[in-house]
PDB file of C-alpha atoms in Angstrom:
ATOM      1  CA  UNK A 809     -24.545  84.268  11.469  1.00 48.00           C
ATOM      2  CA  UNK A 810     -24.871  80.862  13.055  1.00 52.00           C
ATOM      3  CA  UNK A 811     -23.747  77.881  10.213  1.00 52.00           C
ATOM      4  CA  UNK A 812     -25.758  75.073   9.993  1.00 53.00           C
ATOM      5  CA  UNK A 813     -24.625  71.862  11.513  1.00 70.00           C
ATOM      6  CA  UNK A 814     -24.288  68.787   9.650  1.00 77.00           C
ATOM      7  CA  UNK A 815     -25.122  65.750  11.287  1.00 84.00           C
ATOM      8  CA  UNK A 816     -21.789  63.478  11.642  1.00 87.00           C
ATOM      9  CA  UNK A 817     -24.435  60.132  12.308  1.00 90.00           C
ATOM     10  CA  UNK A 818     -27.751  59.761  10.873  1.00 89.00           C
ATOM     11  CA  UNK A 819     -29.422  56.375  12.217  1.00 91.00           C
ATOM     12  CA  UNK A 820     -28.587  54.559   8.963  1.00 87.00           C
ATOM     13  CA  UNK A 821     -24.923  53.661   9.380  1.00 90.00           C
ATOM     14  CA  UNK A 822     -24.434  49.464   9.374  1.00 89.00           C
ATOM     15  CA  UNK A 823     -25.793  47.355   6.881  1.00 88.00           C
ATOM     16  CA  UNK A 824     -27.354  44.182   6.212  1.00 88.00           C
ATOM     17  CA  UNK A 825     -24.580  41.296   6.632  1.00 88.00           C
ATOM     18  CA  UNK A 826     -24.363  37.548   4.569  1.00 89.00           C
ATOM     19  CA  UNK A 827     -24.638  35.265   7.665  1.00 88.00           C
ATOM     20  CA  UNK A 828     -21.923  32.970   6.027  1.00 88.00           C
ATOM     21  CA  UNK A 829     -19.565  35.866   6.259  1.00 90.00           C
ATOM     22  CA  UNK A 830     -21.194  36.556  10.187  1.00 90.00           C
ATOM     23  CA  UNK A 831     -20.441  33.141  11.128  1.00 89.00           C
ATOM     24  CA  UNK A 832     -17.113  32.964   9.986  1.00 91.00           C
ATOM     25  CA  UNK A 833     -15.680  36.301  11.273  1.00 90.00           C
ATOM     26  CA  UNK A 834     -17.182  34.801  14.669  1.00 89.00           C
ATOM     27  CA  UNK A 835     -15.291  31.951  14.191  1.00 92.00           C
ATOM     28  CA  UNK A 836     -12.435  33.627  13.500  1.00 93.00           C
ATOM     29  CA  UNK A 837     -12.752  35.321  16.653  1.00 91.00           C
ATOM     30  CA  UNK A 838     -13.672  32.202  18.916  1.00 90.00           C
ATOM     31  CA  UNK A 839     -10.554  30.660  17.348  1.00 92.00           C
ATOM     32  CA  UNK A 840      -8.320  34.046  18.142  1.00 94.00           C
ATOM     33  CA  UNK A 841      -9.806  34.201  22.123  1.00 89.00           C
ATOM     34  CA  UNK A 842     -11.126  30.758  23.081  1.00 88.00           C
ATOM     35  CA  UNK A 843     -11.304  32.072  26.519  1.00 86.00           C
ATOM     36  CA  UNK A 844     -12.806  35.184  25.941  1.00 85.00           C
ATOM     37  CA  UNK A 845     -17.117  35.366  25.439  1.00 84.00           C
ATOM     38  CA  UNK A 846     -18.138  35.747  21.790  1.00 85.00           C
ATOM     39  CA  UNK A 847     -21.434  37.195  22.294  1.00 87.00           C
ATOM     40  CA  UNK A 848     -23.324  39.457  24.666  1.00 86.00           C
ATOM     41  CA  UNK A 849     -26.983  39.623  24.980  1.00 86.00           C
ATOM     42  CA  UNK A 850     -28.807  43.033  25.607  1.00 87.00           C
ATOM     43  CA  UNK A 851     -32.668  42.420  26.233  1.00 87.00           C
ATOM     44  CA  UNK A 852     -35.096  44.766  24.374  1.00 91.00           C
ATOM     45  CA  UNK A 853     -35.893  47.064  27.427  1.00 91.00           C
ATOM     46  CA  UNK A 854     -33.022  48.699  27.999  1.00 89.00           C
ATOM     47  CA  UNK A 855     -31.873  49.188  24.153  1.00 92.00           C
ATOM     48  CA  UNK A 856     -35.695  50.641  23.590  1.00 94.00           C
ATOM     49  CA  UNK A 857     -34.787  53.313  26.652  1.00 92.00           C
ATOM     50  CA  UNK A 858     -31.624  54.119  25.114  1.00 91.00           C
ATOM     51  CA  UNK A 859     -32.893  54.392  22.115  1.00 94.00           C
ATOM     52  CA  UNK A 860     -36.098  56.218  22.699  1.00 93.00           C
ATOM     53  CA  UNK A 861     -33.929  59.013  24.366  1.00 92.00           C
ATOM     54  CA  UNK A 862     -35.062  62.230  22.210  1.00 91.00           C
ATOM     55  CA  UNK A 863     -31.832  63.551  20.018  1.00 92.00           C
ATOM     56  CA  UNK A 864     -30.650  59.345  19.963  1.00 93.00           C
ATOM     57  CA  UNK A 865     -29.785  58.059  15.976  1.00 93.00           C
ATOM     58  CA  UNK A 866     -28.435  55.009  17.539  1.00 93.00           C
ATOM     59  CA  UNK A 867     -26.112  52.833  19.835  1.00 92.00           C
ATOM     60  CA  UNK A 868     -22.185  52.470  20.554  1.00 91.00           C
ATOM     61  CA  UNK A 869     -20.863  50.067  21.948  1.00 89.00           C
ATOM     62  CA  UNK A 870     -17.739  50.616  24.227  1.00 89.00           C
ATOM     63  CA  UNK A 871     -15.828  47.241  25.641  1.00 85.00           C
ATOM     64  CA  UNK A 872     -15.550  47.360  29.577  1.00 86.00           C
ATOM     65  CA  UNK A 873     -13.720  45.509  32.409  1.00 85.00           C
ATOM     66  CA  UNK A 874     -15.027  45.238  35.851  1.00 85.00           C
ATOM     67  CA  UNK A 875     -10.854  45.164  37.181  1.00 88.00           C
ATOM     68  CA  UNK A 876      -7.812  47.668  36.478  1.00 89.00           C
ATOM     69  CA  UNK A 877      -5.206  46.461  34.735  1.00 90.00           C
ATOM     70  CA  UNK A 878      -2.663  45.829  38.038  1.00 92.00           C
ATOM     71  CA  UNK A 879      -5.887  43.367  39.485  1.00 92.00           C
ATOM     72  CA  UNK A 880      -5.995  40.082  38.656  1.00 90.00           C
ATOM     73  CA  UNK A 881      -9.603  38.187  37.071  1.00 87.00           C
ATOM     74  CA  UNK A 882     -11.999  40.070  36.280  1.00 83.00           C
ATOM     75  CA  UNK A 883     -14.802  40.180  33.369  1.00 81.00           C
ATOM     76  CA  UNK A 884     -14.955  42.228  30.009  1.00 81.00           C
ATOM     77  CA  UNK A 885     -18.319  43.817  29.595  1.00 83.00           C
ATOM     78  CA  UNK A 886     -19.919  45.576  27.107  1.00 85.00           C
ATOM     79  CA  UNK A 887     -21.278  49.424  27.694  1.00 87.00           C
ATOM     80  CA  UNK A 888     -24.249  50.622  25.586  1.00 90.00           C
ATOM     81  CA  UNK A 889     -24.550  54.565  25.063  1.00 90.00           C
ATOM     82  CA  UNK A 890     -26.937  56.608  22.838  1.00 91.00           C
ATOM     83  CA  UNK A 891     -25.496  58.785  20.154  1.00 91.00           C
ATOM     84  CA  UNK A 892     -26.674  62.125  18.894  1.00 92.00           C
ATOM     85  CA  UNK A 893     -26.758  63.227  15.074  1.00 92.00           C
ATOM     86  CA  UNK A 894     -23.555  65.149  15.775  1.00 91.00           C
ATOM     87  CA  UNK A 895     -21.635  62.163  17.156  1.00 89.00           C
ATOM     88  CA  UNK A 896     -21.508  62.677  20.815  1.00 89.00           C
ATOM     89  CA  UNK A 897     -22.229  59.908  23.152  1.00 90.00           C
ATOM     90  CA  UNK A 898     -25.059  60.667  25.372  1.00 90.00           C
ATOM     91  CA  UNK A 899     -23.881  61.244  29.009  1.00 85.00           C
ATOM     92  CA  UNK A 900     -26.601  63.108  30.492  1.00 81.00           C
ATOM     93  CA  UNK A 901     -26.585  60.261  33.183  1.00 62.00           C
ATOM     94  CA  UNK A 902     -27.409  60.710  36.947  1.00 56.00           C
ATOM     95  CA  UNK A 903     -24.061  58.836  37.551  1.00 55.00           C
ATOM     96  CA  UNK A 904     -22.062  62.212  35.988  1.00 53.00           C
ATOM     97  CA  UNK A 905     -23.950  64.950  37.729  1.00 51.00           C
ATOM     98  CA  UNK A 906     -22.160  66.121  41.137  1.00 56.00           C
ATOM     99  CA  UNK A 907     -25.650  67.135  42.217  1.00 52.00           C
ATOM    100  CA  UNK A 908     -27.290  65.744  45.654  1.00 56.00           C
ATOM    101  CA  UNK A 909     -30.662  63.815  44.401  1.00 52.00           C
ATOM    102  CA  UNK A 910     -31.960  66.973  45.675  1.00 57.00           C
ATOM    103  CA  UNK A 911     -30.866  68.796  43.154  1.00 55.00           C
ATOM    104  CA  UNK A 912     -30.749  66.208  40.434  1.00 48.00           C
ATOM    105  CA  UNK A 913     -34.712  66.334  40.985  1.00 52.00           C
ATOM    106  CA  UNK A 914     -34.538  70.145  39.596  1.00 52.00           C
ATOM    107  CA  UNK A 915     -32.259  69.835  36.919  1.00 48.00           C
ATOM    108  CA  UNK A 916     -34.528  70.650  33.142  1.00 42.00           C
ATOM    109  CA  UNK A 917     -32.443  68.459  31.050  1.00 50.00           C
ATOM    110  CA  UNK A 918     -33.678  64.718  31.387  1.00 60.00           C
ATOM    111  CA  UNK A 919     -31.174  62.033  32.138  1.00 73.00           C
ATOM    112  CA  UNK A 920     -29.791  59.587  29.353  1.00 76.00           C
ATOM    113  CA  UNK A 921     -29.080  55.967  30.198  1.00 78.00           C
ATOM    114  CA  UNK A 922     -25.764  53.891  29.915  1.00 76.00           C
ATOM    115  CA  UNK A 923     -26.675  50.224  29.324  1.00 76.00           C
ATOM    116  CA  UNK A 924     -24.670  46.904  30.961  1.00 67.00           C
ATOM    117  CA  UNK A 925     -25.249  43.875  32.465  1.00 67.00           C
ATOM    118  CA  UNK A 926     -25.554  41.620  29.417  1.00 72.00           C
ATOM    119  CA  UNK A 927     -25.497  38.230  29.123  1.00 75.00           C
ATOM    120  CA  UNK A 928     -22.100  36.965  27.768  1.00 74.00           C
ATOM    121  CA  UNK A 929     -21.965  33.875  25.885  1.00 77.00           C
ATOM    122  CA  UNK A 930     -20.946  31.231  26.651  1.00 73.00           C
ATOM    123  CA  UNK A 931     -21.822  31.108  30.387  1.00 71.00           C
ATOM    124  CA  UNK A 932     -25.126  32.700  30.426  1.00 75.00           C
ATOM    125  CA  UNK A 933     -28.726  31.330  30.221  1.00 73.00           C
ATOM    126  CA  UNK A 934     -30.182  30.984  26.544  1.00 74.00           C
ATOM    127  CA  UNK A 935     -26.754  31.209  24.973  1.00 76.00           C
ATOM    128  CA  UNK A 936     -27.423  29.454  21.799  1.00 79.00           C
ATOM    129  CA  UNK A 937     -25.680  26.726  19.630  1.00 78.00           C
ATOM    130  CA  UNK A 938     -25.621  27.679  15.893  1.00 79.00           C
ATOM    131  CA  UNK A 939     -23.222  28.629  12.573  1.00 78.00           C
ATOM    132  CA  UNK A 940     -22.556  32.200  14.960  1.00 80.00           C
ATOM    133  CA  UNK A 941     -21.340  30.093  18.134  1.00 79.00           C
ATOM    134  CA  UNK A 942     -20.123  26.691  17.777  1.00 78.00           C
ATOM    135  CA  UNK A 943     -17.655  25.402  15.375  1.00 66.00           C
ATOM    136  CA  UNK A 944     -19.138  22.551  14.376  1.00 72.00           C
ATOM    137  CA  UNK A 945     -22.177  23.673  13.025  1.00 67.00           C
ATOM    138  CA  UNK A 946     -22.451  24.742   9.363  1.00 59.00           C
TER     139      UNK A 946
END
């Protein structure tokens, strides 16, 4: 007899958040890593393709960098997976199979798709200045 699974996530984990208490854990952490960006911005395509994967209750969020740690420079990114009801990160991608694109072509289960490429902030186009990002705003 096969037990029932229980679902681990169920698309309603976070919460609503007081911006007061938003703005000052980010300016806690512009304070602790002036250097480093403070926000990353994912446009609505590619979270909508992740998330409209069938079995996906919603998004994690790994933190990347484009160097090893022996290279010098470098960027930290962040990575956007889908997550299934049983807490598995969806890697279904066409980067994992070993398949020729041949073969990828005939595989039944549909691909899932790993998200990157945001826009860090500071540094990128429409970063904006408010309570979340600058210090000196209230």
């Amino acid at each position: 007899m096969e037990k029932s699974k229980t679902p681990v996530l169920t698309g309603k984990e976070g919460e609503e958040f007081d911006l007061h208490k938003a703005a000052s854990w980010t300016k806690n952490h512009r304070e602790r890593h002036p250097d480093q960006p403070h926000s990353h911005f994912f446009g609505k395509e590619i979270l909508q393709k992740i998330l409209d994967q069938e079995g996906c209750v919603g998004l994690r969020f790994y933190h990347g960098h484009n160097k090893a740690h022996s290279e010098a420079g470098g960027e930290k990114h962040l990575i956007i997976v889908g997550a299934k009801a049983d807490g598995t990160d969806m890697l279904n991608t066409a980067s994992a199979q070993k398949l020729s694109r041949a073969d990828m072509r005939a595989v039944a289960a549909p691909l899932d798709t790993v998200g990157q490429e945001a826009l860090p902030c500071p540094g990128s186009p429409g970063c904006p200045k408010n309570m979340m990002t600058d210090h000196n705003i209230s």
